[in-house]
CSV table of C-alpha atoms and ligand atoms in Angstrom, one decimal:
chain,number,residue,atom,x,y,z
T,1,MET,CA,0.0,0.0,0.0
T,2,ASN,CA,1.0,3.5,-0.7
T,3,MET,CA,1.3,5.7,2.3
T,4,LYS,CA,1.2,9.4,1.5
T,5,GLU,CA,2.4,11.7,4.1
T,6,TYR,CA,2.3,15.2,2.7
T,7,SER,CA,1.2,17.0,-0.4
T,8,PRO,CA,3.7,19.5,-2.0
T,9,PHE,CA,0.7,21.6,-3.0
T,10,THR,CA,-0.5,24.5,-0.9
T,11,PRO,CA,-3.9,25.7,-2.2
T,12,GLY,CA,-4.8,29.0,-0.7
T,13,TYR,CA,-1.4,29.6,1.0
T,14,PRO,CA,1.7,31.4,-0.4
T,15,VAL,CA,3.8,28.9,-2.2
T,16,PRO,CA,7.1,27.9,-0.7
T,17,VAL,CA,10.1,29.6,-2.3
T,18,GLU,CA,11.5,26.4,-3.9
T,19,LEU,CA,8.2,25.8,-5.8
T,20,PHE,CA,7.7,29.4,-6.9
T,21,VAL,CA,7.5,29.9,-10.7
T,22,GLY,CA,7.3,32.8,-13.1
T,23,ARG,CA,6.9,36.5,-12.4
T,24,ALA,CA,10.4,37.1,-13.7
T,25,LYS,CA,9.6,40.5,-15.1
T,26,GLN,CA,7.9,41.8,-12.0
T,27,ILE,CA,10.7,40.5,-9.7
T,28,GLU,CA,13.3,42.2,-11.8
T,29,GLU,CA,11.4,45.4,-11.8
T,30,ILE,CA,10.8,45.5,-8.1
T,31,ILE,CA,14.3,44.4,-7.1
T,32,LYS,CA,15.6,47.2,-9.4
T,33,TYR,CA,13.6,49.7,-7.3
T,34,VAL,CA,14.7,48.2,-4.1
T,35,ARG,CA,18.4,48.6,-5.1
T,36,GLN,CA,17.6,52.1,-6.2
T,37,THR,CA,16.1,52.9,-2.8
T,38,SER,CA,19.2,51.4,-1.2
T,39,THR,CA,21.6,53.6,-3.2
T,40,THR,CA,19.7,56.9,-3.3
T,41,GLY,CA,18.0,56.6,0.1
T,42,LYS,CA,14.8,57.7,-1.4
T,43,PRO,CA,11.6,55.9,-0.4
T,44,GLU,CA,9.6,54.0,-2.9
T,45,ASN,CA,5.9,53.0,-3.0
T,46,VAL,CA,4.6,50.2,-5.0
T,47,PHE,CA,1.0,49.0,-5.3
T,48,LEU,CA,0.8,45.4,-6.4
T,49,ILE,CA,-2.6,44.5,-7.8
T,50,GLY,CA,-4.2,41.4,-9.2
T,51,ARG,CA,-7.2,39.2,-8.9
T,52,ARG,CA,-7.9,37.0,-5.9
T,53,GLY,CA,-5.8,33.8,-6.1
T,54,ILE,CA,-3.5,35.1,-8.8
T,55,GLY,CA,-0.4,35.0,-6.7
T,56,LYS,CA,0.1,38.4,-5.0
T,57,SER,CA,1.0,37.1,-1.6
T,58,SER,CA,3.2,34.4,-3.1
T,59,LEU,CA,5.1,37.0,-5.1
T,60,ALA,CA,5.4,39.2,-2.0
T,61,SER,CA,6.7,36.3,0.1
T,62,PHE,CA,9.2,35.4,-2.6
T,63,LEU,CA,10.4,39.0,-2.8
T,64,ARG,CA,10.7,39.3,1.0
T,65,TYR,CA,12.8,36.1,1.0
T,66,TYR,CA,14.9,37.5,-1.9
T,67,VAL,CA,15.4,40.9,-0.4
T,68,SER,CA,16.3,39.5,3.0
T,69,SER,CA,18.8,37.0,1.7
T,70,LYS,CA,20.3,38.8,-1.4
T,71,THR,CA,20.2,42.5,-0.5
T,72,ASP,CA,21.1,44.5,2.6
T,73,PHE,CA,17.5,45.3,3.4
T,74,LEU,CA,15.4,43.9,6.1
T,75,GLY,CA,12.2,42.5,4.8
T,76,VAL,CA,8.8,42.1,6.5
T,77,HIS,CA,5.5,40.8,5.0
T,78,VAL,CA,2.6,41.9,7.1
T,79,PHE,CA,-1.0,40.6,6.5
T,80,LEU,CA,-3.6,43.2,7.2
T,81,GLY,CA,-6.6,41.2,6.1
T,82,ARG,CA,-8.5,41.6,9.3
T,83,VAL,CA,-7.2,45.0,10.3
T,84,SER,CA,-9.4,48.1,10.3
T,85,THR,CA,-7.6,50.7,12.3
T,86,LEU,CA,-4.3,52.5,12.0
T,87,GLU,CA,-3.3,51.4,15.5
T,88,GLU,CA,-3.7,47.7,14.7
T,89,MET,CA,-1.8,48.3,11.5
T,90,VAL,CA,1.3,49.9,13.1
T,91,GLN,CA,1.2,47.3,15.9
T,92,LEU,CA,1.4,44.5,13.3
T,93,ILE,CA,4.2,46.2,11.3
T,94,PHE,CA,6.4,46.6,14.4
T,95,ASP,CA,5.4,43.2,15.6
T,96,LYS,CA,6.7,41.7,12.3
T,97,ILE,CA,9.9,43.7,12.5
T,98,LEU,CA,10.4,42.5,16.1
T,99,LYS,CA,9.9,38.9,15.1
T,100,GLU,CA,12.3,39.3,12.2
T,101,VAL,CA,14.9,40.8,14.4
T,102,ASN,CA,14.4,38.1,17.0
T,103,GLU,CA,14.8,35.3,14.4
T,104,GLN,CA,18.0,36.5,12.8
T,105,ALA,CA,21.1,35.8,14.9
T,106,SER,CA,22.9,38.8,13.4
T,107,LEU,CA,20.1,41.2,14.5
T,108,GLN,CA,19.5,39.8,18.0
T,109,SER,CA,21.3,42.7,19.6
T,110,LEU,CA,18.6,45.0,18.4
T,111,ILE,CA,15.9,43.4,20.4
T,112,LYS,CA,16.4,45.9,23.2
T,113,LEU,CA,15.1,48.6,20.8
T,114,PHE,CA,11.6,47.4,21.5
T,115,GLY,CA,12.2,47.8,25.2
T,116,LYS,CA,9.3,47.3,27.6
T,117,TYR,CA,6.8,46.6,24.8
T,118,ILE,CA,8.0,43.1,24.3
T,119,LYS,CA,5.7,40.5,25.6
T,120,GLU,CA,6.6,36.8,25.7
T,121,VAL,CA,3.8,34.6,24.6
T,122,GLY,CA,3.1,31.0,23.9
T,123,LEU,CA,4.2,28.0,25.9
T,124,PHE,CA,7.5,28.7,27.7
T,125,GLY,CA,7.5,32.1,26.2
T,126,ILE,CA,9.0,30.8,23.0
T,127,SER,CA,7.6,33.6,20.8
T,128,ILE,CA,7.5,37.2,21.4
T,129,THR,CA,5.1,40.0,20.4
T,130,PHE,CA,5.1,43.7,20.3
T,131,ALA,CA,2.4,44.9,22.7
T,132,PRO,CA,2.4,48.5,23.7
T,133,PRO,CA,-0.7,50.1,25.3
T,134,GLN,CA,-3.2,51.8,23.2
T,135,GLU,CA,-2.1,55.4,23.8
T,136,ASP,CA,1.4,54.6,22.8
T,137,LEU,CA,0.1,53.0,19.6
T,138,LYS,CA,-1.7,56.2,18.8
T,139,GLU,CA,1.6,58.1,19.2
T,140,LEU,CA,3.3,55.5,16.9
T,141,VAL,CA,0.6,56.1,14.3
T,142,LYS,CA,1.3,59.9,14.4
T,143,LYS,CA,5.1,59.6,14.6
T,144,PHE,CA,5.4,56.7,12.2
T,145,PRO,CA,8.1,58.3,10.0
T,146,GLU,CA,10.2,59.2,13.1
T,147,ALA,CA,9.8,55.8,14.6
T,148,ILE,CA,10.9,54.1,11.3
T,149,ASN,CA,13.8,56.6,11.0
T,150,ASN,CA,14.9,55.7,14.5
T,151,LEU,CA,14.8,52.1,13.7
T,152,LEU,CA,16.8,52.7,10.6
T,153,THR,CA,19.6,54.5,12.4
T,154,LYS,CA,19.8,51.7,15.0
T,155,ILE,CA,20.0,48.9,12.4
T,156,LYS,CA,22.2,50.6,9.9
T,157,GLU,CA,25.3,48.6,10.8
T,158,GLN,CA,23.4,45.4,9.9
T,159,ARG,CA,20.8,46.6,7.4
T,160,LYS,CA,20.7,49.5,5.0
T,161,GLY,CA,17.0,49.8,4.7
T,162,LEU,CA,13.5,48.3,5.1
T,163,PHE,CA,11.3,46.4,2.7
T,164,ILE,CA,7.8,46.5,4.1
T,165,VAL,CA,4.9,44.6,2.4
T,166,LEU,CA,1.4,45.5,3.6
T,167,ASP,CA,-0.7,42.6,2.2
T,168,ASP,CA,-4.5,42.4,1.9
T,169,ILE,CA,-5.0,46.0,2.7
T,170,ASN,CA,-8.5,45.8,1.1
T,171,GLY,CA,-10.3,46.8,4.2
T,172,LEU,CA,-8.1,49.8,4.8
T,173,THR,CA,-8.3,51.2,1.3
T,174,GLU,CA,-11.9,52.3,1.9
T,175,LYS,CA,-11.0,54.2,5.0
T,176,ILE,CA,-10.3,57.9,4.7
T,177,ASP,CA,-8.1,57.7,7.8
T,178,PHE,CA,-5.7,55.4,6.0
T,179,ALA,CA,-5.7,57.4,2.8
T,180,ASN,CA,-4.9,60.6,4.7
T,181,TRP,CA,-2.4,58.8,6.9
T,182,TYR,CA,-0.5,57.5,4.0
T,183,LYS,CA,-0.4,60.8,2.3
T,184,SER,CA,0.9,62.6,5.3
T,185,PHE,CA,3.4,59.8,5.9
T,186,VAL,CA,4.8,60.4,2.4
T,187,ASP,CA,4.8,64.2,2.7
T,188,GLU,CA,6.5,64.2,6.0
T,189,VAL,CA,9.2,61.8,4.9
T,190,ALA,CA,9.8,64.1,1.8
T,191,THR,CA,10.1,67.2,3.9
T,192,HIS,CA,11.9,66.0,7.0
T,193,PHE,CA,14.2,63.1,6.0
T,194,LYS,CA,16.9,63.3,3.5
T,195,HIS,CA,17.8,59.6,3.8
T,196,PHE,CA,14.8,57.3,4.1
T,197,PRO,CA,15.6,53.9,2.5
T,198,VAL,CA,12.2,52.4,2.9
T,199,PHE,CA,10.4,50.4,0.2
T,200,ILE,CA,6.7,49.9,0.9
T,201,MET,CA,4.6,47.6,-1.2
T,202,LEU,CA,0.8,47.6,-0.7
T,203,ILE,CA,-1.1,44.7,-2.0
T,204,GLY,CA,-4.8,44.6,-2.9
T,205,LEU,CA,-7.4,43.9,-5.5
T,206,PRO,CA,-7.4,46.3,-8.5
T,207,GLU,CA,-10.6,48.0,-7.4
T,208,LYS,CA,-9.2,48.6,-4.0
T,209,ARG,CA,-6.4,50.6,-5.4
T,210,ASP,CA,-9.0,52.6,-7.3
T,211,ALA,CA,-11.0,53.0,-4.0
T,212,LEU,CA,-7.9,54.3,-2.2
T,213,LEU,CA,-7.0,56.8,-5.0
T,214,SER,CA,-10.5,58.1,-5.1
T,215,LEU,CA,-10.2,59.0,-1.5
T,216,GLN,CA,-6.9,60.7,-1.8
T,217,SER,CA,-6.1,61.4,-5.5
T,218,SER,CA,-2.6,62.8,-4.8
T,219,LEU,CA,-1.6,59.3,-3.9
T,220,MET,CA,-1.8,58.6,-7.6
T,221,ARG,CA,1.6,60.2,-8.3
T,222,ILE,CA,3.2,58.3,-5.4
T,223,PHE,CA,2.6,54.7,-6.3
T,224,ARG,CA,4.2,52.7,-9.0
T,225,VAL,CA,1.6,50.1,-10.0
T,226,VAL,CA,2.7,46.5,-10.6
T,227,GLU,CA,0.1,44.1,-11.9
T,228,ILE,CA,0.2,40.3,-12.1
T,229,ALA,CA,-2.1,38.1,-14.2
T,230,LYS,CA,-2.2,34.5,-15.3
T,231,LEU,CA,0.9,32.3,-15.5
T,232,SER,CA,1.8,30.8,-18.9
T,233,ASP,CA,1.1,27.1,-19.6
T,234,GLU,CA,4.9,26.5,-19.6
T,235,GLU,CA,5.1,28.0,-16.1
T,236,VAL,CA,2.2,25.9,-14.9
T,237,GLU,CA,3.8,22.8,-16.3
T,238,LYS,CA,7.1,23.6,-14.7
T,239,PHE,CA,5.4,24.1,-11.4
T,240,LEU,CA,3.5,20.8,-11.6
T,241,LEU,CA,6.6,18.9,-12.6
T,242,ASN,CA,8.7,20.4,-9.8
T,243,ALA,CA,6.0,19.7,-7.2
T,244,PHE,CA,5.5,16.0,-8.3
T,245,THR,CA,9.2,15.5,-8.6
T,246,LYS,CA,9.7,16.8,-5.1
T,247,VAL,CA,7.7,13.9,-3.8
T,248,SER,CA,9.2,11.4,-6.2
T,249,MET,CA,6.2,11.0,-8.5
T,250,GLU,CA,6.3,10.7,-12.2
T,251,VAL,CA,3.8,12.5,-14.5
T,252,GLU,CA,2.8,11.0,-17.9
T,253,ASN,CA,2.5,13.4,-20.8
T,254,LYS,CA,-1.2,13.1,-21.3
T,255,ALA,CA,-1.8,13.7,-17.6
T,256,MET,CA,0.3,16.8,-17.6
T,257,ARG,CA,-1.6,18.2,-20.5
T,258,ILE,CA,-4.9,17.7,-18.7
T,259,MET,CA,-3.7,19.3,-15.5
T,260,VAL,CA,-2.2,22.3,-17.4
T,261,HIS,CA,-5.3,22.7,-19.5
T,262,PHE,CA,-7.7,22.9,-16.5
T,263,SER,CA,-5.4,25.1,-14.5
T,264,GLY,CA,-5.8,27.7,-17.2
T,265,GLY,CA,-2.8,29.7,-16.0
T,266,LEU,CA,-4.4,30.3,-12.6
T,267,PRO,CA,-2.0,29.5,-9.7
T,268,LEU,CA,-4.8,28.7,-7.3
T,269,LEU,CA,-6.3,26.1,-9.7
T,270,MET,CA,-2.9,24.5,-10.4
T,271,HIS,CA,-2.5,23.9,-6.7
T,272,GLU,CA,-6.1,22.6,-6.2
T,273,ILE,CA,-5.8,20.3,-9.2
T,274,GLY,CA,-2.2,19.2,-8.3
T,275,ASP,CA,-3.4,18.4,-4.8
T,276,ALA,CA,-6.4,16.4,-5.8
T,277,VAL,CA,-4.4,14.4,-8.3
T,278,PHE,CA,-1.7,13.8,-5.7
T,279,TRP,CA,-4.2,12.2,-3.4
T,280,VAL,CA,-6.0,10.3,-6.1
T,281,ASP,CA,-2.9,8.5,-7.4
T,282,ASP,CA,-1.9,5.3,-5.7
T,283,ASP,CA,1.3,4.2,-7.5
T,284,ASN,CA,3.5,7.3,-7.8
T,285,ILE,CA,2.8,7.5,-11.5
T,286,ILE,CA,0.3,10.2,-12.6
T,287,THR,CA,-1.7,8.7,-15.5
T,288,GLU,CA,-4.4,10.3,-17.6
T,289,GLU,CA,-6.9,8.5,-15.4
T,290,ASP,CA,-5.5,10.0,-12.2
T,291,ALA,CA,-5.5,13.5,-13.8
T,292,LYS,CA,-9.1,13.2,-14.9
T,293,LYS,CA,-10.3,12.0,-11.6
T,294,GLY,CA,-8.3,14.7,-9.9
T,295,VAL,CA,-9.8,17.5,-12.0
T,296,ILE,CA,-13.3,16.4,-11.1
T,297,ILE,CA,-12.5,16.4,-7.4
T,298,ALA,CA,-10.7,19.7,-7.7
T,299,ALA,CA,-13.7,21.2,-9.5
T,300,GLN,CA,-16.0,19.9,-6.8
T,301,LYS,CA,-13.8,21.6,-4.2
T,302,VAL,CA,-13.3,24.8,-6.0
T,303,GLY,CA,-17.0,25.0,-6.7
T,304,GLU,CA,-17.9,24.4,-3.1
T,305,LYS,CA,-15.4,26.9,-1.9
T,306,TYR,CA,-15.9,29.7,-4.4
T,307,LEU,CA,-19.0,29.2,-6.5
T,308,ASP,CA,-21.5,27.8,-4.0
T,309,PRO,CA,-21.3,30.7,-1.7
T,310,LYS,CA,-21.6,33.3,-4.4
T,311,VAL,CA,-23.6,31.7,-7.2
T,312,TYR,CA,-25.8,28.9,-5.9
T,313,ARG,CA,-26.8,31.0,-3.0
T,314,ALA,CA,-27.1,34.3,-4.8
T,315,LEU,CA,-29.2,32.7,-7.5
T,316,ARG,CA,-32.0,31.5,-5.3
T,317,SER,CA,-34.7,31.7,-7.9
T,318,GLU,CA,-35.7,28.4,-9.3
T,319,ARG,CA,-35.7,29.9,-12.8
T,320,TYR,CA,-32.1,30.9,-12.4
T,321,ARG,CA,-31.2,27.5,-11.2
T,322,SER,CA,-32.8,25.7,-14.0
T,323,ILE,CA,-31.0,28.0,-16.5
T,324,LEU,CA,-27.8,27.1,-14.7
T,325,ARG,CA,-28.5,23.4,-15.1
T,326,LYS,CA,-29.2,23.8,-18.8
T,327,LEU,CA,-26.0,25.7,-19.1
T,328,GLY,CA,-24.2,22.9,-17.3
T,329,GLU,CA,-25.6,20.3,-19.8
T,330,THR,CA,-23.6,21.9,-22.6
T,331,ASN,CA,-20.4,21.0,-20.6
T,332,SER,CA,-18.4,23.7,-22.4
T,333,THR,CA,-16.3,26.7,-21.3
T,334,LYS,CA,-17.8,28.9,-23.9
T,335,PHE,CA,-21.4,29.5,-25.0
T,336,ASN,CA,-23.5,31.7,-27.2
T,337,LYS,CA,-26.5,33.5,-25.7
T,338,LYS,CA,-28.7,32.5,-28.6
T,339,GLU,CA,-27.7,28.8,-28.4
T,340,ILE,CA,-28.6,28.6,-24.7
T,341,GLU,CA,-31.8,30.7,-25.2
T,342,ASP,CA,-33.1,28.0,-27.6
T,343,ARG,CA,-33.0,25.5,-24.8
T,344,LEU,CA,-35.0,27.6,-22.4
T,345,ASN,CA,-38.7,27.7,-21.8
T,346,SER,CA,-40.6,31.0,-22.0
T,347,ASN,CA,-40.4,31.6,-18.3
T,348,GLU,CA,-36.6,31.2,-18.2
T,349,LYS,CA,-36.2,33.3,-21.3
T,350,LYS,CA,-37.7,36.2,-19.5
T,351,VAL,CA,-35.0,36.3,-16.9
T,352,PHE,CA,-32.1,35.1,-19.1
T,353,HIS,CA,-30.7,38.5,-19.6
T,354,ASN,CA,-30.7,39.3,-15.9
T,355,PHE,CA,-29.2,35.9,-15.2
T,356,LEU,CA,-26.2,36.7,-17.5
T,357,GLN,CA,-25.8,40.1,-15.9
T,358,LYS,CA,-25.7,38.5,-12.5
T,359,MET,CA,-23.2,35.8,-13.5
T,360,LYS,CA,-21.0,38.5,-14.9
T,361,GLU,CA,-21.2,40.6,-11.7
T,362,LEU,CA,-20.4,37.5,-9.7
T,363,GLU,CA,-17.3,37.1,-11.9
T,364,VAL,CA,-18.3,33.6,-13.0
T,365,ILE,CA,-18.6,34.4,-16.7
T,366,GLU,CA,-17.3,37.2,-19.0
T,367,ILE,CA,-18.0,38.5,-22.4
T,368,ASP,CA,-15.9,36.7,-25.0
T,369,LYS,CA,-15.1,39.4,-27.5
T,370,GLU,CA,-13.0,37.2,-29.8
T,371,SER,CA,-15.9,34.9,-30.5
T,372,GLY,CA,-18.3,37.5,-31.7
T,373,PRO,CA,-21.6,39.1,-30.5
T,374,GLY,CA,-23.5,37.2,-27.8
T,375,SER,CA,-20.5,35.1,-26.8
T,376,TYR,CA,-19.6,34.4,-23.3
T,377,ARG,CA,-17.0,32.3,-21.5
T,378,TYR,CA,-16.3,31.2,-18.0
T,379,VAL,CA,-13.5,33.1,-16.2
T,380,ASN,CA,-11.6,29.9,-15.8
T,381,GLU,CA,-11.7,26.2,-17.0
T,382,ILE,CA,-12.8,24.7,-13.7
T,383,TYR,CA,-16.1,26.5,-13.0
T,384,PRO,CA,-17.8,24.9,-16.0
T,385,VAL,CA,-16.8,21.5,-14.8
T,386,TYR,CA,-18.5,22.2,-11.5
T,387,VAL,CA,-21.6,23.6,-13.2
T,388,TRP,CA,-21.7,20.5,-15.3
T,389,ILE,CA,-21.3,18.2,-12.2
T,390,GLN,CA,-24.1,20.0,-10.5
T,391,SER,CA,-26.4,19.6,-13.5
T,392,GLU,CA,-25.5,15.9,-13.7
T,393,ASN,CA,-26.1,15.4,-10.0
T,394,TYR,CA,-29.5,17.0,-10.4
T,395,LYS,CA,-30.4,14.7,-13.2
T,396,ARG,CA,-29.3,11.7,-11.3
T,397,TYR,CA,-31.1,12.5,-8.0
T,398,SER,CA,-34.3,14.0,-9.4
T,399,LYS,CA,-35.1,10.8,-11.3
G,1,ADP,N1,4.3,32.0,-8.7
G,1,ADP,C1,3.7,31.0,-8.1
G,1,ADP,N2,4.2,29.7,-8.2
G,1,ADP,C2,3.6,28.7,-7.6
G,1,ADP,N3,2.5,28.8,-6.9
G,1,ADP,C3,1.9,30.0,-6.8
G,1,ADP,C4,2.5,31.1,-7.4
G,1,ADP,N4,1.7,32.2,-7.1
G,1,ADP,C5,0.7,31.7,-6.4
G,1,ADP,N5,0.8,30.4,-6.2
G,1,ADP,C6,-0.2,29.6,-5.4
G,1,ADP,O1,-1.5,30.0,-5.9
G,1,ADP,C7,-2.4,30.2,-4.8
G,1,ADP,C8,-2.9,31.6,-4.7
G,1,ADP,O2,-1.7,32.4,-4.4
G,1,ADP,P1,-1.7,33.7,-3.5
G,1,ADP,O3,-0.3,34.1,-3.5
G,1,ADP,O4,-2.4,33.3,-2.2
G,1,ADP,O5,-2.7,34.7,-4.3
G,1,ADP,P2,-3.3,36.1,-3.9
G,1,ADP,O6,-2.5,36.6,-2.8
G,1,ADP,O7,-3.2,36.9,-5.1
G,1,ADP,O8,-4.7,35.8,-3.5
G,1,ADP,C9,-1.7,29.7,-3.6
G,1,ADP,O9,-2.1,28.3,-3.4
G,1,ADP,C10,-0.2,29.8,-3.9
G,1,ADP,O10,0.5,28.7,-3.3
G,2,MG,MG1,-3.1,37.1,-0.9
């Protein structure tokens, strides 16, 4: 029997550095700016945008690793997903810096910088956290540039600057407080500090960047925008090959083609598919059969995680649902409005237009310009598989 212990795939979590693929252009660009910040001492602000699951956090985590190990900057990657106040934000930033300093032997001597605000937590006080009282955090928000500057002078023997990633700032971008705070941070640094080698990278969805800029339009000039989109099929293949090789599994050609096809260049999907295939296989050789089974399982999972909550729950009306089932019957990634309409009864026809609107809003389908008027396609290759499965299940169980 084959005992599998761990899957090399990490759906939903930043990919480990050794399995990271692609993004060469963006890495080169960002590292160039980091080096520039290091030589000129001028701060840099980048806004990294991209769809959910496209690989923003993974890129950031790769960059942080790269910056920390190949440049003279200290890198921290801070997740602000659940943060809604500036106090929580600065607390987390300094907490990450403290943890980083604590972990690196060469920086240990700097621990005392954090003074009385260090709290030991966890069993036997193994980990430490930065925990100042609320009033002091308020002060830190106000004097952020000064605090960072103090830190820089203290670490300058070891590190020339800071690389700070503020990930998942989606919640904050809609807060006028944050927009104004960032603006005054940038202004104050420009007027008060000649040498401020700090590289800040904000990460969020494209519309969140727009939200931030609409609150504080002068930020527009401040940010360099870096965008990431799908990976190429070659990159997906390279990733899958590396991942399976890492656990001594072989992949047959046909199986590879199936997995690459259904991943459709989306990093999240290549992990979901890879993971499902990994667990399906039982002889360390990935065959066409394994790949097909895995894709179905992955579709089921992805559908339940991402489609169910938004689509199947949002489209409560029975008419919408029966349209969706008829759409599923075609088992295709593309469809023409007219073609589907022909399969609908008169009741369904009445709401078909609204149905399509809704599906577009939910980011399940998009207009397919290349295929002419009335053409639509799913935003990825795996959603239609799920819609098809749902429609098959319905047929099976309603008989
Ligand atoms: N360059 C990459 N190489 C390999 N896997 C990646 C890469 N980028 C993202 N992934 C994987 O894709 C999924 C989504 O990535 P993540 O970085 O969390 O996206 P985002 O932050 O944009 O939502 C995760 O499972 C992650 O491991
Ligand atoms: Mg992310």
